[in-house]
């Protein structure tokens, strides 16, 4: 079971660092990523990383501002979010899958964590 944490309230231009951990199993062999869902919107892809952390993918809207990393030694999946904008406000979910790694359709990812709310004020 995945658990995302690190959300909160931040002013525009600020930063937040989200983490995702697993309660019951190792995530070493899983590709992982982040999706987000704003009120009234569908879930959208944010970023993903292959199981060993070698390849990373980003939505155009977050390129240059967000950075995803996966450290199989230290454990968690990290999403470093810088220069946050009000339009980044959403519930952020971490995902994992043994097979997909750059898939932007949410229903292709097998495992989902409980989300963490990020609110960016203007």
CSV table of C-alpha atoms in Angstrom, one decimal:
chain,number,residue,atom,x,y,z
A,1,UNK,CA,0.0,0.0,0.0
A,2,UNK,CA,1.4,3.4,-1.0
A,3,UNK,CA,1.3,6.5,1.1
A,4,UNK,CA,2.0,10.0,-0.2
A,5,UNK,CA,3.0,12.8,2.2
A,6,UNK,CA,4.4,16.2,2.3
A,7,UNK,CA,1.5,18.3,1.0
A,8,UNK,CA,0.4,21.6,2.5
A,9,UNK,CA,-0.3,25.2,1.9
A,10,UNK,CA,2.4,27.3,0.1
A,11,UNK,CA,2.5,30.7,-1.6
A,12,UNK,CA,3.1,31.0,-5.3
A,13,UNK,CA,6.8,30.7,-6.0
A,14,UNK,CA,7.4,28.4,-3.1
A,15,UNK,CA,8.5,24.8,-2.9
A,16,UNK,CA,7.2,21.6,-1.5
A,17,UNK,CA,8.7,18.1,-1.3
A,18,UNK,CA,6.4,15.1,-1.6
A,19,UNK,CA,7.3,11.6,-0.6
A,20,UNK,CA,5.8,8.2,-1.3
A,21,UNK,CA,6.5,5.1,0.7
A,22,UNK,CA,5.1,1.6,0.8
A,23,UNK,CA,3.8,0.0,3.9
A,24,UNK,CA,4.1,-3.7,3.0
A,25,UNK,CA,6.5,-4.3,0.2
A,26,UNK,CA,9.6,-3.1,-1.4
A,27,UNK,CA,9.3,-0.7,-4.3
A,28,UNK,CA,12.7,-1.5,-5.7
A,29,UNK,CA,11.4,-3.3,-8.8
A,30,UNK,CA,8.5,-0.9,-9.6
A,31,UNK,CA,8.3,2.0,-11.9
A,32,UNK,CA,6.7,4.8,-10.1
A,33,UNK,CA,5.1,8.2,-10.7
A,34,UNK,CA,2.8,11.0,-9.7
A,35,UNK,CA,-0.6,12.0,-10.8
A,36,UNK,CA,-2.7,14.9,-9.6
A,37,UNK,CA,-6.4,15.8,-9.5
A,38,UNK,CA,-7.7,19.3,-9.1
A,39,UNK,CA,-11.3,19.9,-8.0
A,40,UNK,CA,-13.7,19.2,-10.9
A,41,UNK,CA,-10.9,17.9,-13.1
A,42,UNK,CA,-9.7,14.5,-14.2
A,43,UNK,CA,-6.5,13.0,-12.9
A,44,UNK,CA,-3.5,14.1,-14.9
A,45,UNK,CA,0.0,12.7,-15.2
A,46,UNK,CA,2.7,14.8,-13.5
A,47,UNK,CA,5.9,12.7,-13.6
A,48,UNK,CA,7.3,9.2,-13.6
A,49,UNK,CA,10.5,7.4,-13.2
A,50,UNK,CA,11.7,3.9,-14.1
A,51,UNK,CA,12.4,1.4,-11.4
A,52,UNK,CA,16.2,2.1,-11.0
A,53,UNK,CA,15.7,5.9,-11.5
A,54,UNK,CA,17.4,6.1,-14.8
A,55,UNK,CA,14.6,7.5,-17.0
A,56,UNK,CA,12.3,10.3,-16.0
A,57,UNK,CA,9.2,11.7,-17.7
A,58,UNK,CA,7.3,15.0,-17.0
A,59,UNK,CA,4.2,16.7,-18.0
A,60,UNK,CA,4.9,19.8,-20.0
A,61,UNK,CA,3.2,21.9,-17.4
A,62,UNK,CA,5.8,21.0,-14.7
A,63,UNK,CA,9.0,20.6,-16.8
A,64,UNK,CA,11.8,22.7,-15.3
A,65,UNK,CA,10.0,23.2,-12.0
A,66,UNK,CA,9.4,19.7,-10.7
A,67,UNK,CA,11.9,16.9,-10.2
A,68,UNK,CA,11.1,13.2,-9.6
A,69,UNK,CA,13.6,10.8,-8.0
A,70,UNK,CA,13.6,7.3,-6.8
A,71,UNK,CA,16.2,6.0,-4.4
A,72,UNK,CA,16.0,2.2,-3.9
A,73,UNK,CA,18.5,2.5,-1.0
A,74,UNK,CA,16.9,5.3,0.9
A,75,UNK,CA,13.4,4.2,0.1
A,76,UNK,CA,10.9,6.8,-0.9
A,77,UNK,CA,9.8,8.2,-4.2
A,78,UNK,CA,10.3,12.0,-4.1
A,79,UNK,CA,8.7,14.8,-6.0
A,80,UNK,CA,10.5,18.1,-5.5
A,81,UNK,CA,8.2,20.9,-6.6
A,82,UNK,CA,9.7,24.4,-7.1
A,83,UNK,CA,8.3,27.6,-8.3
A,84,UNK,CA,4.8,26.5,-7.5
A,85,UNK,CA,1.8,28.1,-9.2
A,86,UNK,CA,-1.8,28.3,-8.1
A,87,UNK,CA,-2.7,26.0,-11.0
A,88,UNK,CA,-0.6,23.3,-9.3
A,89,UNK,CA,-3.2,23.1,-6.6
A,90,UNK,CA,-4.5,19.5,-6.5
A,91,UNK,CA,-4.5,16.2,-4.6
A,92,UNK,CA,-1.3,14.4,-5.6
A,93,UNK,CA,-1.2,10.7,-5.8
A,94,UNK,CA,1.8,8.4,-6.1
A,95,UNK,CA,1.5,5.3,-8.4
A,96,UNK,CA,3.5,2.2,-9.0
A,97,UNK,CA,3.5,-0.5,-11.7
A,98,UNK,CA,5.8,-3.3,-12.7
A,99,UNK,CA,5.4,-2.7,-16.4
A,100,UNK,CA,4.4,0.8,-17.4
A,101,UNK,CA,6.7,3.7,-16.7
A,102,UNK,CA,5.8,6.6,-19.1
A,103,UNK,CA,2.1,5.9,-19.3
A,104,UNK,CA,0.0,9.1,-19.0
A,105,UNK,CA,-3.3,7.3,-18.7
A,106,UNK,CA,-4.1,6.8,-15.0
A,107,UNK,CA,-5.9,3.5,-15.5
A,108,UNK,CA,-2.8,1.9,-16.8
A,109,UNK,CA,-1.1,2.1,-13.4
A,110,UNK,CA,-1.9,-0.8,-11.0
A,111,UNK,CA,-1.1,0.6,-7.6
A,112,UNK,CA,-2.3,3.9,-6.2
A,113,UNK,CA,-1.6,5.6,-2.9
A,114,UNK,CA,-3.8,7.8,-0.8
A,115,UNK,CA,-3.3,11.4,-2.0
A,116,UNK,CA,-1.8,14.4,-0.3
A,117,UNK,CA,-3.3,17.9,-0.8
A,118,UNK,CA,-1.1,20.7,-2.2
A,119,UNK,CA,-2.6,24.1,-2.1
A,120,UNK,CA,-0.8,27.1,-3.7
A,121,UNK,CA,-2.1,30.5,-2.9
A,122,UNK,CA,-1.6,33.5,-5.2
